[in-house]
XYZ file of C-alpha atoms in Angstrom:
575
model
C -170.876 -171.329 144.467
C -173.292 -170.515 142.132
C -172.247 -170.585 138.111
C -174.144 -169.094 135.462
C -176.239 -171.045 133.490
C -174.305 -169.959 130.275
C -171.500 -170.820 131.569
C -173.404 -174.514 132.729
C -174.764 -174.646 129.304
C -171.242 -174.603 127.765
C -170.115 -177.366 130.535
C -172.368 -179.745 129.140
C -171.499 -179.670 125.646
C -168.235 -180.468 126.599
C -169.423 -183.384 128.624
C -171.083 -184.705 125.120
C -169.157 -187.761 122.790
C -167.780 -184.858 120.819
C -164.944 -184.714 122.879
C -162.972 -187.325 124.093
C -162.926 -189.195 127.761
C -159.900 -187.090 129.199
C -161.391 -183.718 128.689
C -164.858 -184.945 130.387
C -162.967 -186.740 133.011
C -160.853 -183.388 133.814
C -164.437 -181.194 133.396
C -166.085 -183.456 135.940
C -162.719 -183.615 138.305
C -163.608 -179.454 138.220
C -166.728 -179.507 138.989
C -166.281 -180.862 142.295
C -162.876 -179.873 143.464
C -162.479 -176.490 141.733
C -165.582 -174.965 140.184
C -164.184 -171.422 140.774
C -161.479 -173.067 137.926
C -164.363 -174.502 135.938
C -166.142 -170.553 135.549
C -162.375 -169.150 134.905
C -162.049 -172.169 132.026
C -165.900 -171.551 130.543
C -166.838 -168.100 131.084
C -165.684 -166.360 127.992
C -164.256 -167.644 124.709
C -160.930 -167.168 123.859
C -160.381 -163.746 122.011
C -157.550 -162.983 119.114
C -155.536 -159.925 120.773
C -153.091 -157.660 119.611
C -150.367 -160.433 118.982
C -153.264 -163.705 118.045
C -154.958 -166.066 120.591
C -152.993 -166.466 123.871
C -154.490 -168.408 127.197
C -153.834 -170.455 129.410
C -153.860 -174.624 128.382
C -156.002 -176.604 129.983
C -159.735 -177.478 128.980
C -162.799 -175.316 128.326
C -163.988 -172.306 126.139
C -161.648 -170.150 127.420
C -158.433 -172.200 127.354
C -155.743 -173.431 124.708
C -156.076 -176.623 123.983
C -157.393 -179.334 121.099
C -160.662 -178.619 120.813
C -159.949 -174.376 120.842
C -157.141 -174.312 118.298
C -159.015 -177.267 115.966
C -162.280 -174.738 115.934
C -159.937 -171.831 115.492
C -158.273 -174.030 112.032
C -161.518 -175.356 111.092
C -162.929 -171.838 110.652
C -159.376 -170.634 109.010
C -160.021 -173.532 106.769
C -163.203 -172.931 105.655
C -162.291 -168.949 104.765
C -159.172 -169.689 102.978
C -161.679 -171.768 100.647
C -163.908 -169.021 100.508
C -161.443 -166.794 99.858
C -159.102 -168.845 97.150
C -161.896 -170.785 95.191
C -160.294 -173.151 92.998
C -156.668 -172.978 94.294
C -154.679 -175.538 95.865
C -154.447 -173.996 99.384
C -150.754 -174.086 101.029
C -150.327 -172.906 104.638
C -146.894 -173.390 106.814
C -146.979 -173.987 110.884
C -144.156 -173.288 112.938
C -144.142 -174.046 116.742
C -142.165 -172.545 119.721
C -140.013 -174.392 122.956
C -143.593 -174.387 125.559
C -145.090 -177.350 126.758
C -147.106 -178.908 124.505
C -146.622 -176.736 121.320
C -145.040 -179.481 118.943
C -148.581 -181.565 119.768
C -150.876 -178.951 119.149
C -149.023 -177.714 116.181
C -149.328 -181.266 114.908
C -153.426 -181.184 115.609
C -153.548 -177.878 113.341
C -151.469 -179.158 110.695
C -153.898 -182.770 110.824
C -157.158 -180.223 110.372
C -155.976 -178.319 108.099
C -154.905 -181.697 106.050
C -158.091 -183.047 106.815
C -159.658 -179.773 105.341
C -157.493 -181.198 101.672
C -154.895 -178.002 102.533
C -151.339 -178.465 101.874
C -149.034 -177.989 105.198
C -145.437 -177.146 105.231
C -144.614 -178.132 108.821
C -141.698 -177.486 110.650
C -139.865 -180.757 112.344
C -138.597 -178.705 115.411
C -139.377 -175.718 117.204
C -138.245 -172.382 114.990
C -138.460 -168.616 115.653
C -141.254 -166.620 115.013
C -139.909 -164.595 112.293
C -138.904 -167.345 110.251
C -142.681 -168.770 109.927
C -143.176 -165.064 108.510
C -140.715 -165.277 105.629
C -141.614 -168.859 104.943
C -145.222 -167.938 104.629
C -143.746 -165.537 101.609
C -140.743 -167.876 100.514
C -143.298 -170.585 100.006
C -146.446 -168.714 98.434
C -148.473 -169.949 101.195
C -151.494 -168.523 101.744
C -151.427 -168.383 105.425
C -149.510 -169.116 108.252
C -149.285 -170.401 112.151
C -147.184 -169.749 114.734
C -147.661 -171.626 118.206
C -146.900 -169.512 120.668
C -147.399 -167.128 123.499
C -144.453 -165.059 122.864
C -142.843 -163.950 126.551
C -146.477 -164.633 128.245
C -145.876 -167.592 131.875
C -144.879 -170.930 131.502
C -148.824 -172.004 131.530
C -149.609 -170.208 128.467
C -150.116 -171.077 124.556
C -151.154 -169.102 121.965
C -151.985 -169.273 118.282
C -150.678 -166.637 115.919
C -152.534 -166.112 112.016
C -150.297 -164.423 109.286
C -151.905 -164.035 105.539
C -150.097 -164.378 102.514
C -148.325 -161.266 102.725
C -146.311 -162.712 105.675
C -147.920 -160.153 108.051
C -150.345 -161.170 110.671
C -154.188 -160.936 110.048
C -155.478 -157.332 109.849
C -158.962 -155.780 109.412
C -160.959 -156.844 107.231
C -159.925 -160.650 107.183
C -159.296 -160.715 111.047
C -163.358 -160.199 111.545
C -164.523 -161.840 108.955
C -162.444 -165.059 110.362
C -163.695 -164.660 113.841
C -166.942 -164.581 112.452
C -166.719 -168.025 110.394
C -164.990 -169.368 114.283
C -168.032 -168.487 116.261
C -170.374 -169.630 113.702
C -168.996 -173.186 113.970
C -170.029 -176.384 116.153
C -167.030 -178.277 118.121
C -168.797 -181.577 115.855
C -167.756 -179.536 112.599
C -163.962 -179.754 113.372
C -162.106 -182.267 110.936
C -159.332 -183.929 112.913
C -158.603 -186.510 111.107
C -155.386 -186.043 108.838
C -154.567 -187.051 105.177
C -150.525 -187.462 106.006
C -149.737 -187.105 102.552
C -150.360 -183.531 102.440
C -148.354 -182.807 105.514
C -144.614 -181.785 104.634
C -141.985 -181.673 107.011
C -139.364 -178.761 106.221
C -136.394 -177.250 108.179
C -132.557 -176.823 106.929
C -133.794 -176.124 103.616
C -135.558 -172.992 105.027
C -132.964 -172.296 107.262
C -130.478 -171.617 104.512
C -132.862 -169.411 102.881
C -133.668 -167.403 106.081
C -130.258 -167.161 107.049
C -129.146 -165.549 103.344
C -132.000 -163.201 103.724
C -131.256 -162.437 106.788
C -127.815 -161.227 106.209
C -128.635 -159.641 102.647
C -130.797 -157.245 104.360
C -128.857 -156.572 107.798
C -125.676 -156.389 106.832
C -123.709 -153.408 105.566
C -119.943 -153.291 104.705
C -118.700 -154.088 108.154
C -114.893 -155.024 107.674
C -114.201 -158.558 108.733
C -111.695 -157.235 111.096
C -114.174 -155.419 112.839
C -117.042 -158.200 112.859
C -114.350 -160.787 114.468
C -113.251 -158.431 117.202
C -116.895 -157.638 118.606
C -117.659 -159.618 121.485
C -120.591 -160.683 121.533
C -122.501 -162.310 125.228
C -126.306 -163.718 123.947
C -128.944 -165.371 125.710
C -132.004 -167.088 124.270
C -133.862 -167.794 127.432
C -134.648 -171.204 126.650
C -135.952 -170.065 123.428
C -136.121 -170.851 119.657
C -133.524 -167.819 118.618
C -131.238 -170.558 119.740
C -132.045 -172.480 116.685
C -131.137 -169.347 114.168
C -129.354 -166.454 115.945
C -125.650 -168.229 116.438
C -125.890 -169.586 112.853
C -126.473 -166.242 111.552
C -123.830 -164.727 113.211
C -121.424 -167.236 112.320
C -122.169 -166.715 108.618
C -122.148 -163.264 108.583
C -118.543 -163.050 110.102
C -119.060 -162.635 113.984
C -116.876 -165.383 115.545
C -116.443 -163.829 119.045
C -120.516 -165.129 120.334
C -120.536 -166.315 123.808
C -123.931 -167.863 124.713
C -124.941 -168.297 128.327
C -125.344 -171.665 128.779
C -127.590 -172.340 131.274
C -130.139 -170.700 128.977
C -128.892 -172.497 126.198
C -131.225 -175.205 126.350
C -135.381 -174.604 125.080
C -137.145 -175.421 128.177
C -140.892 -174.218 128.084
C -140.461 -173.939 132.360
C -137.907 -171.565 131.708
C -136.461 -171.987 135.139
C -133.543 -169.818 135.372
C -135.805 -166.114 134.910
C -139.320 -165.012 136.711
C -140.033 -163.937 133.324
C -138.511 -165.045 130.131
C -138.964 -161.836 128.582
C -136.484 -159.116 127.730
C -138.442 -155.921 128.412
C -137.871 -157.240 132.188
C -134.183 -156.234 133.215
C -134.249 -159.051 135.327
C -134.076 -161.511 132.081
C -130.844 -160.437 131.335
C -128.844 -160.566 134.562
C -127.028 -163.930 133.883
C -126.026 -162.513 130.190
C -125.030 -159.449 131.760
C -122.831 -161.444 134.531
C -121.293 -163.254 131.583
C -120.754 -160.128 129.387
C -119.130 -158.689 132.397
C -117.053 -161.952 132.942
C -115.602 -161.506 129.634
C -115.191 -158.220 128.742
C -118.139 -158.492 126.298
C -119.044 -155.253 124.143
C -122.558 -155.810 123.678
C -125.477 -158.169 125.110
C -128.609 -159.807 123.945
C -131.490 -161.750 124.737
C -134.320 -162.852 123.059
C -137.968 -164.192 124.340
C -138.969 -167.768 123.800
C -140.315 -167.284 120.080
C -137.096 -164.805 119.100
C -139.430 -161.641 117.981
C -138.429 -159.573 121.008
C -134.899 -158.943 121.515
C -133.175 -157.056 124.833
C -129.968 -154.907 124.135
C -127.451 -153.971 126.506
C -124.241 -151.558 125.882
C -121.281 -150.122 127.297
C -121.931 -146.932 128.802
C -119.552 -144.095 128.945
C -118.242 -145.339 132.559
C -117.708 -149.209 130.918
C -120.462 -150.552 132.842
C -123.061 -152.554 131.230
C -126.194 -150.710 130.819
C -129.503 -152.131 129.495
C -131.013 -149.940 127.022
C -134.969 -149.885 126.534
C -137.194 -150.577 123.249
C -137.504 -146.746 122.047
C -133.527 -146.535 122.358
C -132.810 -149.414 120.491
C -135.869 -148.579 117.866
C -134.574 -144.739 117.161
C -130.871 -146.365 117.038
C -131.423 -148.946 114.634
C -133.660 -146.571 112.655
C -131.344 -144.122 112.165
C -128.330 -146.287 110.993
C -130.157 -147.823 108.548
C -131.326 -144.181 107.360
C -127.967 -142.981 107.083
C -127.181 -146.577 105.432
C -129.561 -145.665 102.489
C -128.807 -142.101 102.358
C -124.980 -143.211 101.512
C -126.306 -145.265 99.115
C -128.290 -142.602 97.393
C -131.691 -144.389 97.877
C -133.787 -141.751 99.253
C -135.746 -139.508 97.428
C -139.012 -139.004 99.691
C -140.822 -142.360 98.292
C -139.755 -144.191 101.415
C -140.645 -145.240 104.927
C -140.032 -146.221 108.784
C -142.641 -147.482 110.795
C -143.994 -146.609 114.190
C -146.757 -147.293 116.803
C -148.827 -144.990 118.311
C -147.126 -145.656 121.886
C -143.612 -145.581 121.101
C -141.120 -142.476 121.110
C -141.935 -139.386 118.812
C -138.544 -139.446 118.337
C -139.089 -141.392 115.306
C -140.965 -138.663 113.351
C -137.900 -136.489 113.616
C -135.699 -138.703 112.388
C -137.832 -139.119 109.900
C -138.108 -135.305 109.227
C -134.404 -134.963 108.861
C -134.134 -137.817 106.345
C -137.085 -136.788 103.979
C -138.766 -140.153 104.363
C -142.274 -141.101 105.870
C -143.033 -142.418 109.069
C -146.507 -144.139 109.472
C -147.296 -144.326 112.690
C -150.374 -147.525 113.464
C -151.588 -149.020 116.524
C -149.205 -151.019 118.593
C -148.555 -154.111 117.350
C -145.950 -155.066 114.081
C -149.326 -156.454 112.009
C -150.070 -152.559 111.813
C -146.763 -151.728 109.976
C -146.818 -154.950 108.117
C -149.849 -153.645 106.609
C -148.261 -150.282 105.628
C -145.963 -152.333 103.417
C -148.876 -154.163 101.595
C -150.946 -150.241 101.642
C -148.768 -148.616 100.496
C -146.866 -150.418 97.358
C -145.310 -147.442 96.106
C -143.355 -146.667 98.871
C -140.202 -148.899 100.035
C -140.127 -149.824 103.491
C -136.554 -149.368 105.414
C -137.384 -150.289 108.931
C -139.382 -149.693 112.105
C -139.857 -150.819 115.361
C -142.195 -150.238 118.756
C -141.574 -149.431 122.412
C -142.058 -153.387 123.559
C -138.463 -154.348 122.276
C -139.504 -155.173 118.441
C -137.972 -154.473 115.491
C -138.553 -155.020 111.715
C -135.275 -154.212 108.871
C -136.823 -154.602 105.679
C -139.324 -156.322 104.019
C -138.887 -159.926 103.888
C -140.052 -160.624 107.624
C -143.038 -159.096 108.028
C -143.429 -159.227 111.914
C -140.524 -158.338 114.606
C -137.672 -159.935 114.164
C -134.964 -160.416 116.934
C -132.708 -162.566 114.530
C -132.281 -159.528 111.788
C -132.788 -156.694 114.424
C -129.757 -158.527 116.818
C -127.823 -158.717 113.090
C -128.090 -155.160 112.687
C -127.114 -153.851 115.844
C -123.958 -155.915 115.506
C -123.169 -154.166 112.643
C -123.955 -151.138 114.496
C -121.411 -151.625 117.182
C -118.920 -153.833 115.560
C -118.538 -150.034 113.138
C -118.921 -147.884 116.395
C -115.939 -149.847 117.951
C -114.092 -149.593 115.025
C -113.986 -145.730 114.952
C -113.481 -146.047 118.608
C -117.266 -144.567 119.080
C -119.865 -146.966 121.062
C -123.524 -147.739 120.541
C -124.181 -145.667 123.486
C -122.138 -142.644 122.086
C -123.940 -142.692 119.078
C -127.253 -142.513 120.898
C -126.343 -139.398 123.154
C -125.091 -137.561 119.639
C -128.761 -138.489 118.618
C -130.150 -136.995 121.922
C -128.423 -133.479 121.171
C -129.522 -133.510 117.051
C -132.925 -134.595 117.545
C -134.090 -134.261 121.545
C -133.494 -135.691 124.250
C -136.625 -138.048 124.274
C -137.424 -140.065 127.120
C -139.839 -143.070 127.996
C -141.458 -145.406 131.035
C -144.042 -147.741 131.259
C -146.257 -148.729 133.736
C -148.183 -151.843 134.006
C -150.468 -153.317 136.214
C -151.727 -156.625 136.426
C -155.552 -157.273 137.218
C -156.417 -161.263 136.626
C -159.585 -163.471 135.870
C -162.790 -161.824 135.396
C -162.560 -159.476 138.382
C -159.089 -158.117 136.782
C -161.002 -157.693 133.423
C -163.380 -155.359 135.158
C -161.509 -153.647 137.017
C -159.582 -152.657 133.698
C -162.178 -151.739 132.092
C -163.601 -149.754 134.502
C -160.038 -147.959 134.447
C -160.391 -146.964 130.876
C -163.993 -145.806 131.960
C -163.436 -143.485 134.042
C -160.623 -141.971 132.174
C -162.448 -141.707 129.079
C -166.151 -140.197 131.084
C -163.845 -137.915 133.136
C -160.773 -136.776 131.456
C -158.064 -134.595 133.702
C -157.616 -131.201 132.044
C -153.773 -130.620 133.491
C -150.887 -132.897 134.935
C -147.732 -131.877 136.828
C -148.459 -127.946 136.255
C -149.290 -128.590 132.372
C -152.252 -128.584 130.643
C -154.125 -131.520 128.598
C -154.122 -129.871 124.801
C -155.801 -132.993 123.385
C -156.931 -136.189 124.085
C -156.791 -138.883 121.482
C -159.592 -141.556 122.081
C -158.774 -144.453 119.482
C -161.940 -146.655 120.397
C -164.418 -143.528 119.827
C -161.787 -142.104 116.750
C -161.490 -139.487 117.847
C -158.855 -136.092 118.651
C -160.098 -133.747 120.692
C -158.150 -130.175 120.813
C -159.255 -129.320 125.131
C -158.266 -125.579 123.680
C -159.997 -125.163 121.089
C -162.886 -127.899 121.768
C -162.578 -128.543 117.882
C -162.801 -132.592 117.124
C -160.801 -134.722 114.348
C -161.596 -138.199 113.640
C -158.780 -140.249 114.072
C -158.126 -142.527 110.595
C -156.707 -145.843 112.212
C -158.612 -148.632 113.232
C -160.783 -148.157 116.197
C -158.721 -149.707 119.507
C -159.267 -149.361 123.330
C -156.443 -146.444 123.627
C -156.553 -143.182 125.429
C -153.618 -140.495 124.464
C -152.997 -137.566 126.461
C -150.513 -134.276 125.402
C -149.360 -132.052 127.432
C -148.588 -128.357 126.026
C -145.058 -129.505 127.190
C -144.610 -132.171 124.564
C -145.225 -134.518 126.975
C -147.459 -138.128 126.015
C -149.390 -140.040 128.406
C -151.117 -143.264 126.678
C -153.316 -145.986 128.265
C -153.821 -149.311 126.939
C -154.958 -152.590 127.983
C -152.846 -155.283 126.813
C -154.156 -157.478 124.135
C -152.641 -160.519 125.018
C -152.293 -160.513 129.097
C -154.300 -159.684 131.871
C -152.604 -155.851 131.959
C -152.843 -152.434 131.292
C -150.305 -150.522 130.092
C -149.567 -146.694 130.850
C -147.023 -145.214 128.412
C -144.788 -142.109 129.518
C -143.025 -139.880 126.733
C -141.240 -136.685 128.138
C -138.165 -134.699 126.200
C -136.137 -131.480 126.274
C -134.092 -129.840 123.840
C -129.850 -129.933 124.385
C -127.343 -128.109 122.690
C -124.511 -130.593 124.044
C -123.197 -133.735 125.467
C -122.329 -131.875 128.404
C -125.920 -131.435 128.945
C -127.098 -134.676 129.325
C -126.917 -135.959 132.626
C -128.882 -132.559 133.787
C -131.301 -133.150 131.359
C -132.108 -136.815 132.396
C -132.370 -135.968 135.777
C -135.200 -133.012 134.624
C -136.908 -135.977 132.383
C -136.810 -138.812 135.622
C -138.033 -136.175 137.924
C -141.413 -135.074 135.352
C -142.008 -138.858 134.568
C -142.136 -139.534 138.541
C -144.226 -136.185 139.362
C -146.713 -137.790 136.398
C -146.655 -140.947 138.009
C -148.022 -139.606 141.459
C -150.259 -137.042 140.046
C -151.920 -139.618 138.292
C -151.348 -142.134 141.381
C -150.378 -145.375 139.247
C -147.758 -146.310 142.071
């Protein structure tokens, strides 16, 4: 086949001394048994995406591996120096349970040592989250996570927070993709000066744990804590390492943990998919809550940001609920939390994303506090918190099973999020209410709001195109009505900008520019598409409601809410 000669160009460096006699021997094995393999592994450079750097490991340009994270620290190096002249530099590196993220973590920690930085390392795999208060706990000035989140057992990825414990945001995100490109693979500084590599774990632990429970806990007797039953699943994961310790200290005794997901295991061989937005994740924690007569269910993804909720529904069965139901419920306890407590007077916020549930500005409404709505991903609302300082944050969440209570993780957080909704039902139960009760009662104050997603998977370079020629086409030739209701505006986030199809009258949008195409119907209804950041996907959002005066209403209503997410579905032929 033929291969470009960019692509051949980039071959050869890697053939030179600079890199060592494995990778050349594995480039050369390529180029005669699998140069379709060697164009997927050179033909692009790894990109940072919504949630950092994730690809598949193996060698070349656009892989994980030694050479592409040690380029990546080299240039995060060199701009923390930049940046802090005269300081002694401090960054902290966690790693998750995949296949080879303990070694790699180790090569970032050795250049950034070898770069005269100070390294807090972790000595086992941790949670996500944790690496985000540490960053803070620690007055580091950056942070790394190794990880690729829920992505297949092949995958590794390399997550960037600043010293605000958020992840990298405009303008630094640019400016340190910049200083990456601009460097040479013979630049990189591998070799490490030990003695300013720190190992740390309990001692952090302790300190996560008491945050953790200082800002997810509210006055839930210890009667009530012991008798929730608990069934929790970390899919092989890190939450494994935090989540039952947590628990245990705040007062819930009654946590049964699957155990054949008990073990980290970056194969994860007992799901397709260790990830909790897939109801398939959770069928051997639902088995086991069913088993025992559990009240509520959880699962996490292999670095514990995402977490998976499942309830009691009004028949006893064990239903899963989705990210927006678990977002608006969480979001509103804690508002009614603080409104007890006489802390709001309209110089507070929740935080959004532009493809989750509207829901959220209502409840916002109601409570007389903010809500800032970003692009998806939690480094958007992480950044509200540093934005705006005069304004306290309370909590906020997204449609892809995240959520954020408080301040002192600034990413999502499965460990405090999995806290809080314990406290949610253990209280529930207690009043002989349910989780799932409580949402309904939301559905008849504030709308019946519901959401789908779509996504389709289009891989290699083929896939890319085809994506892109996806968000082409929508964006050259918009459709002016779907299902029997017109398009009132189209929000275009890479071009920023709202266009009123009415009117014809255009707003520029103020968030960051971002491949994302919003559609509103004049029936409320949202339609977003967006291709993933961090996997070969894109994404089509579905947000339909209808107002109810009563509990009696619901089941009618859900049926009229399926039936105009489906008719959307096949007007727009996505299935």
């Amino acid at each position: 086949m033929h291969i470009e000669q960019n692509i051949v160009d980039k071959v050869n460096e890697w053939l030179t001394p600079t890199f060592d006699q494995k990778t050349q021997d594995e480039i050369k094995e390529m180029m005669t048994s699998s140069p379709k393999n060697l164009e997927e592994s050179f033909y692009k450079n790894l990109e940072f995406g919504t949630g950092g750097m994730r690809g598949i490991m193996g060698v070349g340009t656009n892989r994980i591996n030694k050479y592409t994270l040690g380029k990546n620290t080299q240039g995060l190096s060199d701009y923390l120096k930049k940046s802090f002249p005269g300081e002694q530099l401090k960054v902290a590196i966690a790693f998750d349970c995949r296949h080879n993220s303990n070694t790699l973590a180790k090569v970032v920690a050795d250049v950034f040592s070898a770069n005269g930085i100070k390294v807090f390392l972790f000595s086992d795999m941790r949670p996500t989250p944790e690496l985000s208060f540490t960053v803070r706990h620690l007055n580091c000035h950056a942070g790394i996570v190794l990880t690729a989140s829920h992505n297949p057992p092949e995958y590794n990825g390399y997550k960037v927070y600043w010293q605000d414990g958020g992840q990298l945001v405009p303008p630094n995100d640019a400016e340190i993709v910049q200083v990456i490109e601009n460097l040479k693979y013979n630049e990189i500084k591998f070799d490490a000066d030990e003695s300013l590599i720190q190992y740390i774990d309990t001692e952090i632990d302790e300190a996560f744990a008491k945050s953790t429970i200082e800002n997810a806990s509210f006055n839930t007797s210890a009667q009530a804590r012991q008798s929730l039953k608990i069934a929790y699943t970390s899919l092989h994961g890190t939450s494994i390492k935090m989540v039952p310790k947590v628990l245990e200290k705040a007062g819930y005794t009654d946590v049964n943990i699957v155990p054949e997901q008990a073990e980290p295991n970056g194969d994860f061989p007992t799901v397709i998919s260790p990830n909790p937005e897939e109801p398939e994740a959770l069928t051997m924690a639902l088995a086991l809550a069913d088993k025992i007569n559990a009240d509520i269910v959880f699962g996490t993804d292999p670095d514990s940001d995402r977490l998976g909720v499942a309830v009691r529904n009004n028949k006893g069965e064990m239903q899963l609920l989705n990210g927006n139901q678990t977002m608006v419920v969480m979001t509103h306890y804690l508002l009614e939390q603080w409104k007890k407590a006489g802390k709001i007077n309209g110089k507070q916020f929740i935080g959004s994303t532009i493809v989750s549930t509207p829901m959220m500005l209502e409840l916002a409404s109601e409570f007389n506090v903010e809500c800032k709505v970003g692009l998806t991903g939690f480094k958007w609302i992480a950044k509200f918190i540093r934005d705006f300082p005069e304004l306290k944050f309370i909590g906020g969440g997204e449609e892809s099973f995240g959520f954020m209570v408080g301040d002192a993780v600034r990413d999502k957080d499965a460990v405090g999020a999995i806290l809080l909704m314990c406290e949610i039902a253990a209280q529930a139960k207690e009043k002989r209410s349910s989780v799932y009760k409580e949402l309904e009662q939301m559905y008849v104050d504030f709308g019946f709001y519901k959401e789908s997603l779509i996504s389709i998977t289009k891989k290699g370079i083929e896939g890319a195109n085809q994506i892109k020629q996806m968000m082409v086409d929508m964006r050259e030739t918009p459709v002016s009505e779907i299902n029997g209701q017109r398009v009132i505006m189209v929000e275009d986030y890479q071009n920023s900008t709202a266009r009123n199809l009415l009117s014809n009258e255009t707003e520029t949008l103020s968030v960051p520019k971002s491949d994302v195409l919003i559609y509103y119907l004049e029936d409320g209804s949202k339609i977003c598409a967006r291709p993933s950041g961090t996997e070969p996907k894109i994404k089509f959002y579905f947000s339909v409601n209808t107002a109810i005066e009563s509990l009696e209403e619901i089941s009618a209503a859900e049926v009229f809410l399926d039936t105009k997410i489906k008719n959307i579905i096949s007007e727009m032929q996505l299935n």
